[in-house]
Amino acid sequence: MPKPLEKLKNGIALTKEDFLWILEKQEEKGFRETLQEYALQLRKKNFGNTIYIRGLIEISNYCKNNCYYCGIRRENSSIHRYRLEEDTILSCVAEGYALGFRTFVLQGGEDPYYTDERLCSILKKIKQNHPDCAITLSLGERSKDSYLALFQAGADRYLLRHETATESHYGMLHPEQMSWQNRIRCLQQLKEIGYQVGCGFMVGSPFQTKEHLANDLLFLQQFRPHMVGIGPFIPQGQTPFGQYAGGTVEQTLFLLSLIRILLPQVLLPATTALGSLEVGGREKGILAGANVVMPNLSPKEARENYTLYDNKLSTGLENAHSLQALQESMKAIGYEIVIDRGDAPGVLEQQKR
Ligand code: 5AD
């Protein structure tokens, strides 16, 4: 077996050259399939045929940032802005709970309206109403004190994509006011506090090279996140990158398999972006090694306006029927959605000690 793959299988750290070699091999006939097969073996060993679901609630599309790729960037004046109040969020959670969700992801732009005080109140009420649930936050960069306060109020997990592990590439995707250093610092702080942490990146983002991807994989190998969110870049017409090419389903699937092998126990969603690019995209993601899906529990108004990119898949779960449809589509490919918090393996044991 070629050396980099041997290392990958044996849990030996890969070098940047190893990752580059794997990324180059991608185009070679049969290579993807070999990787995918092994990813699925590992997925089966660690998670059986289980799929975890997370109820996604998009709490606000106001954002103080101006990322060049993102449809809810500050300077996009053509979208209708909204934010959800506490009562609305609590009722989305209650609806989701009744459907069988045991993890809720509160995601939003960096909206200063959500002070620690407002968020802590929401977190405490969710935990009071549903003590058996996990709460994931995905609200961007905040101070360490803020992350700590939110953790103490009941947040269990935090998603903050690093977007790219290459500082110069980060600079091409973001305006000057944003700093890669701070992004990475935030991820480290979240881990120190005790969150289960997710990072991730867009596949095929503008200017992305194989070398950038190799750096992303090196970063994952070293940071060892509990979760990794990756999805294809999809241009959004009203952004500076509106005319750039998007990422592909194939490259995303390849990277999902590679990440499953690199971090066998990681929680790996088949993201909405993947499902948006192609009918059946999320199912393909599962078959590449992903083990999480995140259906949208946001109210209709929120779903329609949380437009990070064009043609976003809207899997509204207004009723139990659509969850059933998802269950059936997963069953058709041999997988089963479970009612479970779905923590990263080993995390709860560690916390008990
Ligand atoms: N295409 C795909 N993903 C995007 N994101 C933001 N804009 C886009 C886009 N145009 C991703 C970013 C961000 C996450 C919430 O959504 O990676 O971290």
Short mmCIF file of C-alpha atoms and ligand atoms in Angstrom, two decimals:
data_model
loop_
_atom_site.label_atom_id
_atom_site.label_comp_id
_atom_site.label_asym_id
_atom_site.label_seq_id
_atom_site.Cartn_x
_atom_site.Cartn_y
_atom_site.Cartn_z
CA MET A 1 0.00 0.00 0.00
CA PRO A 2 1.29 3.51 -0.77
CA LYS A 3 2.86 5.17 2.24
CA PRO A 4 0.44 8.07 2.90
CA LEU A 5 -2.53 5.68 2.91
CA GLU A 6 -0.73 3.29 5.18
CA LYS A 7 -0.07 6.14 7.61
CA LEU A 8 -3.68 7.25 7.39
CA LYS A 9 -4.92 3.76 8.19
CA ASN A 10 -2.54 3.32 11.08
CA GLY A 11 -3.29 6.66 12.67
CA ILE A 12 0.23 7.97 12.01
CA ALA A 13 0.46 11.71 11.46
CA LEU A 14 0.63 12.71 7.81
CA THR A 15 2.84 15.44 6.44
CA LYS A 16 1.71 18.17 4.09
CA GLU A 17 3.35 16.26 1.22
CA ASP A 18 1.33 13.16 2.17
CA PHE A 19 -1.91 15.10 2.01
CA LEU A 20 -0.89 16.69 -1.28
CA TRP A 21 -0.13 13.25 -2.69
CA ILE A 22 -3.61 12.04 -1.70
CA LEU A 23 -5.26 15.14 -3.15
CA GLU A 24 -3.38 14.64 -6.42
CA LYS A 25 -4.40 10.98 -6.60
CA GLN A 26 -8.01 12.01 -6.47
CA GLU A 27 -8.30 12.08 -10.24
CA GLU A 28 -6.86 8.60 -10.66
CA LYS A 29 -9.34 5.91 -11.55
CA GLY A 30 -10.49 3.81 -8.61
CA PHE A 31 -8.75 5.87 -5.95
CA ARG A 32 -11.88 7.64 -4.72
CA GLU A 33 -13.69 4.36 -4.45
CA THR A 34 -10.91 2.78 -2.39
CA LEU A 35 -10.96 5.72 -0.03
CA GLN A 36 -14.74 5.72 0.22
CA GLU A 37 -14.85 2.02 0.97
CA TYR A 38 -12.43 2.41 3.84
CA ALA A 39 -14.25 5.48 5.15
CA LEU A 40 -17.47 3.49 5.27
CA GLN A 41 -15.80 0.62 7.11
CA LEU A 42 -14.61 3.05 9.78
CA ARG A 43 -17.96 4.76 9.95
CA LYS A 44 -19.63 1.39 10.46
CA LYS A 45 -17.17 0.36 13.15
CA ASN A 46 -17.68 3.57 15.12
CA PHE A 47 -21.33 4.39 14.51
CA GLY A 48 -22.97 1.36 12.89
CA ASN A 49 -25.68 2.53 10.52
CA THR A 50 -26.76 5.34 12.84
CA ILE A 51 -27.43 8.88 11.68
CA TYR A 52 -27.74 11.72 14.14
CA ILE A 53 -30.09 14.59 13.44
CA ARG A 54 -29.68 18.18 14.60
CA GLY A 55 -32.53 20.64 14.51
CA LEU A 56 -31.18 23.80 12.90
CA ILE A 57 -32.71 27.10 13.99
CA GLU A 58 -31.48 30.13 12.07
CA ILE A 59 -31.99 32.80 14.69
CA SER A 60 -30.84 35.90 12.79
CA ASN A 61 -29.55 36.95 9.39
CA TYR A 62 -28.18 40.27 10.63
CA CYS A 63 -24.41 40.21 10.47
CA LYS A 64 -21.80 42.79 11.27
CA ASN A 65 -19.25 41.07 9.06
CA ASN A 66 -18.77 41.47 5.35
CA CYS A 67 -17.28 38.16 4.15
CA TYR A 68 -16.95 38.25 0.37
CA TYR A 69 -18.64 34.86 -0.15
CA CYS A 70 -21.60 35.13 2.17
CA GLY A 71 -25.12 36.14 1.22
CA ILE A 72 -25.96 37.62 4.62
CA ARG A 73 -22.90 39.91 4.63
CA ARG A 74 -23.50 43.38 6.02
CA GLU A 75 -23.42 45.15 2.67
CA ASN A 76 -26.01 42.98 1.01
CA SER A 77 -28.91 45.41 1.06
CA SER A 78 -31.16 43.27 -1.10
CA ILE A 79 -32.16 40.78 1.56
CA HIS A 80 -34.87 41.13 4.15
CA ARG A 81 -33.33 41.02 7.62
CA TYR A 82 -35.01 39.22 10.51
CA ARG A 83 -34.22 37.97 13.96
CA LEU A 84 -36.12 35.50 16.12
CA GLU A 85 -37.25 36.41 19.60
CA GLU A 86 -36.85 34.11 22.57
CA ASP A 87 -40.44 32.84 22.48
CA THR A 88 -40.17 31.89 18.82
CA ILE A 89 -36.89 30.04 19.40
CA LEU A 90 -38.37 28.18 22.37
CA SER A 91 -41.37 27.09 20.36
CA CYS A 92 -39.16 25.89 17.48
CA VAL A 93 -37.25 23.81 20.01
CA ALA A 94 -40.46 22.41 21.52
CA GLU A 95 -41.74 21.44 18.08
CA GLY A 96 -38.45 19.80 17.25
CA TYR A 97 -38.41 17.95 20.55
CA ALA A 98 -41.84 16.51 19.83
CA LEU A 99 -40.53 15.29 16.46
CA GLY A 100 -37.60 13.48 18.10
CA PHE A 101 -34.76 16.01 17.95
CA ARG A 102 -32.38 15.96 20.94
CA THR A 103 -29.82 18.46 19.65
CA PHE A 104 -30.62 21.99 18.60
CA VAL A 105 -28.27 24.23 16.70
CA LEU A 106 -28.81 27.96 17.15
CA GLN A 107 -27.10 29.50 14.16
CA GLY A 108 -26.94 33.09 13.04
CA GLY A 109 -24.91 35.95 11.69
CA GLU A 110 -22.81 38.00 14.10
CA ASP A 111 -25.74 40.03 15.38
CA PRO A 112 -24.94 42.28 18.35
CA TYR A 113 -28.60 42.08 19.39
CA TYR A 114 -27.81 38.68 20.89
CA THR A 115 -25.99 39.81 23.97
CA ASP A 116 -24.78 37.25 26.49
CA GLU A 117 -27.73 38.16 28.65
CA ARG A 118 -30.30 37.41 25.95
CA LEU A 119 -28.55 34.21 24.87
CA CYS A 120 -28.04 32.92 28.42
CA SER A 121 -31.73 33.40 29.12
CA ILE A 122 -32.63 31.39 25.99
CA LEU A 123 -30.12 28.65 26.82
CA LYS A 124 -31.32 28.26 30.40
CA LYS A 125 -34.95 28.01 29.31
CA ILE A 126 -34.19 25.39 26.66
CA LYS A 127 -32.31 23.33 29.25
CA GLN A 128 -35.12 23.76 31.79
CA ASN A 129 -37.73 22.65 29.29
CA HIS A 130 -35.67 19.82 27.80
CA PRO A 131 -32.88 18.71 30.15
CA ASP A 132 -32.02 15.74 27.96
CA CYS A 133 -31.08 17.88 24.96
CA ALA A 134 -27.75 19.19 23.74
CA ILE A 135 -27.43 22.74 22.49
CA THR A 136 -25.00 23.74 19.79
CA LEU A 137 -24.23 27.37 19.07
CA SER A 138 -23.01 28.70 15.75
CA LEU A 139 -22.84 32.44 16.23
CA GLY A 140 -19.39 33.35 15.09
CA GLU A 141 -16.55 35.07 16.90
CA ARG A 142 -17.16 36.29 20.46
CA SER A 143 -14.94 36.99 23.44
CA LYS A 144 -13.65 34.21 25.67
CA ASP A 145 -15.74 35.57 28.53
CA SER A 146 -18.80 35.39 26.34
CA TYR A 147 -18.07 31.80 25.29
CA LEU A 148 -17.62 30.92 28.95
CA ALA A 149 -20.89 32.55 30.04
CA LEU A 150 -22.78 30.73 27.29
CA PHE A 151 -21.17 27.42 28.24
CA GLN A 152 -22.12 27.92 31.86
CA ALA A 153 -25.69 28.74 30.82
CA GLY A 154 -25.99 25.37 29.10
CA ALA A 155 -24.40 25.44 25.64
CA ASP A 156 -22.66 22.12 24.98
CA ARG A 157 -21.12 22.55 21.55
CA TYR A 158 -19.93 25.32 19.27
CA LEU A 159 -19.49 25.37 15.52
CA LEU A 160 -17.08 27.88 14.07
CA ARG A 161 -15.70 27.01 10.68
CA HIS A 162 -12.10 28.07 10.35
CA GLU A 163 -12.94 28.66 6.64
CA THR A 164 -9.32 28.10 5.55
CA ALA A 165 -6.21 27.13 7.49
CA THR A 166 -4.01 29.30 5.27
CA GLU A 167 -3.74 32.84 6.56
CA SER A 168 -3.10 34.40 3.13
CA HIS A 169 -6.12 32.58 1.67
CA TYR A 170 -8.24 33.77 4.61
CA GLY A 171 -7.25 37.29 3.62
CA MET A 172 -8.63 36.76 0.10
CA LEU A 173 -12.02 35.64 1.41
CA HIS A 174 -12.50 38.27 4.10
CA PRO A 175 -12.15 42.03 4.44
CA GLU A 176 -9.20 43.40 6.34
CA GLN A 177 -11.12 43.85 9.59
CA MET A 178 -11.33 40.09 10.00
CA SER A 179 -8.39 38.17 11.28
CA TRP A 180 -7.44 34.55 10.77
CA GLN A 181 -5.43 34.68 13.99
CA ASN A 182 -8.50 35.62 15.95
CA ARG A 183 -10.55 32.90 14.29
CA ILE A 184 -8.06 30.26 15.37
CA ARG A 185 -7.79 31.80 18.84
CA CYS A 186 -11.58 31.53 19.21
CA LEU A 187 -11.46 27.83 18.31
CA GLN A 188 -8.75 27.20 20.86
CA GLN A 189 -10.64 29.08 23.56
CA LEU A 190 -13.81 27.13 22.87
CA LYS A 191 -11.89 23.91 23.32
CA GLU A 192 -10.23 25.10 26.52
CA ILE A 193 -13.62 25.99 28.01
CA GLY A 194 -14.85 22.46 27.40
CA TYR A 195 -17.16 22.78 24.43
CA GLN A 196 -17.39 20.01 21.87
CA VAL A 197 -15.99 22.04 19.01
CA GLY A 198 -16.63 21.97 15.30
CA CYS A 199 -14.53 23.65 12.64
CA GLY A 200 -14.62 23.35 8.87
CA PHE A 201 -14.29 24.97 5.49
CA MET A 202 -15.92 25.48 2.13
CA VAL A 203 -14.88 23.16 -0.68
CA GLY A 204 -13.95 25.02 -3.85
CA SER A 205 -13.98 28.48 -2.32
CA PRO A 206 -12.48 31.15 -4.60
CA PHE A 207 -8.68 30.90 -5.00
CA GLN A 208 -8.55 27.60 -3.09
CA THR A 209 -5.64 25.37 -4.17
CA LYS A 210 -4.66 21.82 -3.27
CA GLU A 211 -2.04 23.29 -1.02
CA HIS A 212 -4.70 25.19 0.91
CA LEU A 213 -6.68 21.97 1.27
CA ALA A 214 -3.58 20.15 2.49
CA ASN A 215 -3.21 22.86 5.14
CA ASP A 216 -6.86 22.39 6.11
CA LEU A 217 -6.31 18.67 6.56
CA LEU A 218 -3.13 19.28 8.56
CA PHE A 219 -5.09 21.66 10.75
CA LEU A 220 -7.83 19.07 11.36
CA GLN A 221 -5.20 16.45 12.18
CA GLN A 222 -3.60 18.70 14.74
CA PHE A 223 -6.66 20.45 16.22
CA ARG A 224 -8.73 17.26 16.48
CA PRO A 225 -12.19 18.83 16.48
CA HIS A 226 -15.24 16.84 17.62
CA MET A 227 -17.14 17.93 14.53
CA VAL A 228 -16.19 19.01 11.02
CA GLY A 229 -18.54 20.93 8.76
CA ILE A 230 -17.60 21.03 5.10
CA GLY A 231 -19.74 21.86 2.11
CA PRO A 232 -19.26 23.15 -1.42
CA PHE A 233 -18.91 26.88 -1.95
CA ILE A 234 -22.03 28.05 -3.79
CA PRO A 235 -21.95 31.56 -5.24
CA GLN A 236 -24.56 34.04 -4.06
CA GLY A 237 -25.46 36.59 -6.72
CA GLN A 238 -25.34 39.70 -4.55
CA THR A 239 -21.86 39.10 -3.14
CA PRO A 240 -18.44 40.04 -4.57
CA PHE A 241 -17.96 36.33 -5.37
CA GLY A 242 -21.33 36.03 -7.09
CA GLN A 243 -19.74 35.23 -10.46
CA TYR A 244 -17.07 32.81 -9.24
CA ALA A 245 -17.24 29.07 -9.86
CA GLY A 246 -18.66 26.93 -7.08
CA GLY A 247 -17.28 23.78 -5.46
CA THR A 248 -18.29 20.35 -6.72
CA VAL A 249 -20.18 17.46 -5.18
CA GLU A 250 -17.35 15.08 -6.15
CA GLN A 251 -14.63 17.00 -4.38
CA THR A 252 -16.80 17.39 -1.29
CA LEU A 253 -17.49 13.66 -1.17
CA PHE A 254 -13.82 12.85 -1.57
CA LEU A 255 -12.93 15.14 1.32
CA LEU A 256 -15.72 13.73 3.50
CA SER A 257 -14.23 10.25 3.05
CA LEU A 258 -10.74 11.50 3.74
CA ILE A 259 -11.84 13.30 6.92
CA ARG A 260 -13.70 10.20 8.13
CA ILE A 261 -10.45 8.21 7.81
CA LEU A 262 -8.35 10.95 9.38
CA LEU A 263 -10.70 11.36 12.37
CA PRO A 264 -12.70 8.11 12.55
CA GLN A 265 -14.92 9.22 15.45
CA VAL A 266 -15.66 12.70 14.23
CA LEU A 267 -19.22 13.95 13.83
CA LEU A 268 -19.48 14.77 10.18
CA PRO A 269 -22.59 16.34 8.71
CA ALA A 270 -23.80 15.90 5.16
CA THR A 271 -24.46 19.62 4.90
CA THR A 272 -27.35 21.57 3.43
CA ALA A 273 -24.97 23.06 0.84
CA LEU A 274 -24.22 19.54 -0.43
CA GLY A 275 -27.94 18.77 -0.60
CA SER A 276 -28.55 22.08 -2.35
CA LEU A 277 -26.13 21.39 -5.16
CA GLU A 278 -27.63 18.10 -6.21
CA VAL A 279 -30.78 16.10 -5.55
CA GLY A 280 -29.69 13.25 -3.31
CA GLY A 281 -26.47 15.12 -2.39
CA ARG A 282 -26.93 14.56 1.32
CA GLU A 283 -27.49 10.84 0.80
CA LYS A 284 -24.26 10.73 -1.21
CA GLY A 285 -22.59 12.51 1.71
CA ILE A 286 -23.74 9.78 4.09
CA LEU A 287 -22.43 7.17 1.66
CA ALA A 288 -19.06 8.94 1.63
CA GLY A 289 -18.73 8.69 5.43
CA ALA A 290 -20.85 11.48 6.94
CA ASN A 291 -23.06 10.59 9.93
CA VAL A 292 -25.08 13.70 10.74
CA VAL A 293 -27.89 15.60 9.01
CA MET A 294 -29.20 18.95 10.10
CA PRO A 295 -32.80 19.53 9.04
CA ASN A 296 -34.09 23.06 9.29
CA LEU A 297 -36.54 23.83 12.09
CA SER A 298 -36.59 27.57 11.48
CA PRO A 299 -39.92 29.30 10.86
CA LYS A 300 -40.70 29.90 7.17
CA GLU A 301 -39.72 33.57 7.20
CA ALA A 302 -36.32 32.73 8.61
CA ARG A 303 -35.72 29.90 6.19
CA GLU A 304 -36.54 32.07 3.22
CA ASN A 305 -34.20 34.84 4.27
CA TYR A 306 -31.22 32.94 5.66
CA THR A 307 -29.69 32.96 2.21
CA LEU A 308 -25.98 32.27 2.59
CA TYR A 309 -25.96 31.19 -1.07
CA ASP A 310 -28.34 30.86 -4.02
CA ASN A 311 -30.85 28.00 -4.42
CA LYS A 312 -30.49 26.82 -0.84
CA LEU A 313 -32.27 23.56 -0.14
CA SER A 314 -35.26 24.24 2.06
CA THR A 315 -36.05 21.15 4.04
CA GLY A 316 -38.66 22.75 6.23
CA LEU A 317 -39.95 20.43 8.88
CA GLU A 318 -43.28 22.09 9.43
CA ASN A 319 -44.74 18.71 10.08
CA ALA A 320 -43.74 15.26 11.13
CA HIS A 321 -44.28 14.15 7.56
CA SER A 322 -41.05 15.66 6.18
CA LEU A 323 -38.96 14.11 8.94
CA GLN A 324 -40.53 10.83 7.97
CA ALA A 325 -39.52 11.47 4.35
CA LEU A 326 -35.94 12.05 5.48
CA GLN A 327 -36.06 8.89 7.58
CA GLU A 328 -37.25 6.98 4.56
CA SER A 329 -34.60 8.37 2.22
CA MET A 330 -31.91 7.37 4.73
CA LYS A 331 -33.48 3.96 5.25
CA ALA A 332 -33.44 3.44 1.49
CA ILE A 333 -29.63 3.69 1.54
CA GLY A 334 -29.34 1.47 4.62
CA TYR A 335 -29.12 4.01 7.44
CA GLU A 336 -31.25 4.83 10.45
CA ILE A 337 -31.98 8.16 12.10
CA VAL A 338 -31.93 7.84 15.88
CA ILE A 339 -33.41 9.88 18.72
CA ASP A 340 -30.25 10.70 20.62
CA ARG A 341 -28.13 13.70 21.59
CA GLY A 342 -25.38 12.12 19.52
CA ASP A 343 -22.36 13.39 21.43
CA ALA A 344 -18.89 12.77 20.06
CA PRO A 345 -17.80 9.30 21.25
CA GLY A 346 -16.01 9.41 24.59
CA VAL A 347 -17.01 12.96 25.45
CA LEU A 348 -19.64 12.10 28.06
CA GLU A 349 -17.35 9.58 29.76
CA GLN A 350 -14.64 12.21 29.96
CA GLN A 351 -17.05 14.69 31.54
CA LYS A 352 -18.13 12.21 34.23
CA ARG A 353 -14.57 11.74 35.40
N1 5AD B 1 -21.49 28.87 -0.09
C1 5AD B 1 -21.32 27.84 0.76
N2 5AD B 1 -21.16 28.00 2.07
C2 5AD B 1 -21.20 29.24 2.57
N3 5AD B 1 -21.05 29.71 3.80
C3 5AD B 1 -21.19 31.04 3.78
N4 5AD B 1 -21.39 31.47 2.52
C4 5AD B 1 -21.41 30.36 1.74
C5 5AD B 1 -21.54 30.13 0.36
N5 5AD B 1 -21.73 31.14 -0.50
C6 5AD B 1 -20.69 28.85 4.92
C7 5AD B 1 -19.45 29.37 5.64
C8 5AD B 1 -19.97 29.69 7.04
C9 5AD B 1 -21.19 28.83 7.14
C10 5AD B 1 -22.21 29.31 8.12
O1 5AD B 1 -21.73 28.83 5.85
O2 5AD B 1 -18.46 28.36 5.70
O3 5AD B 1 -19.06 29.40 8.05
#
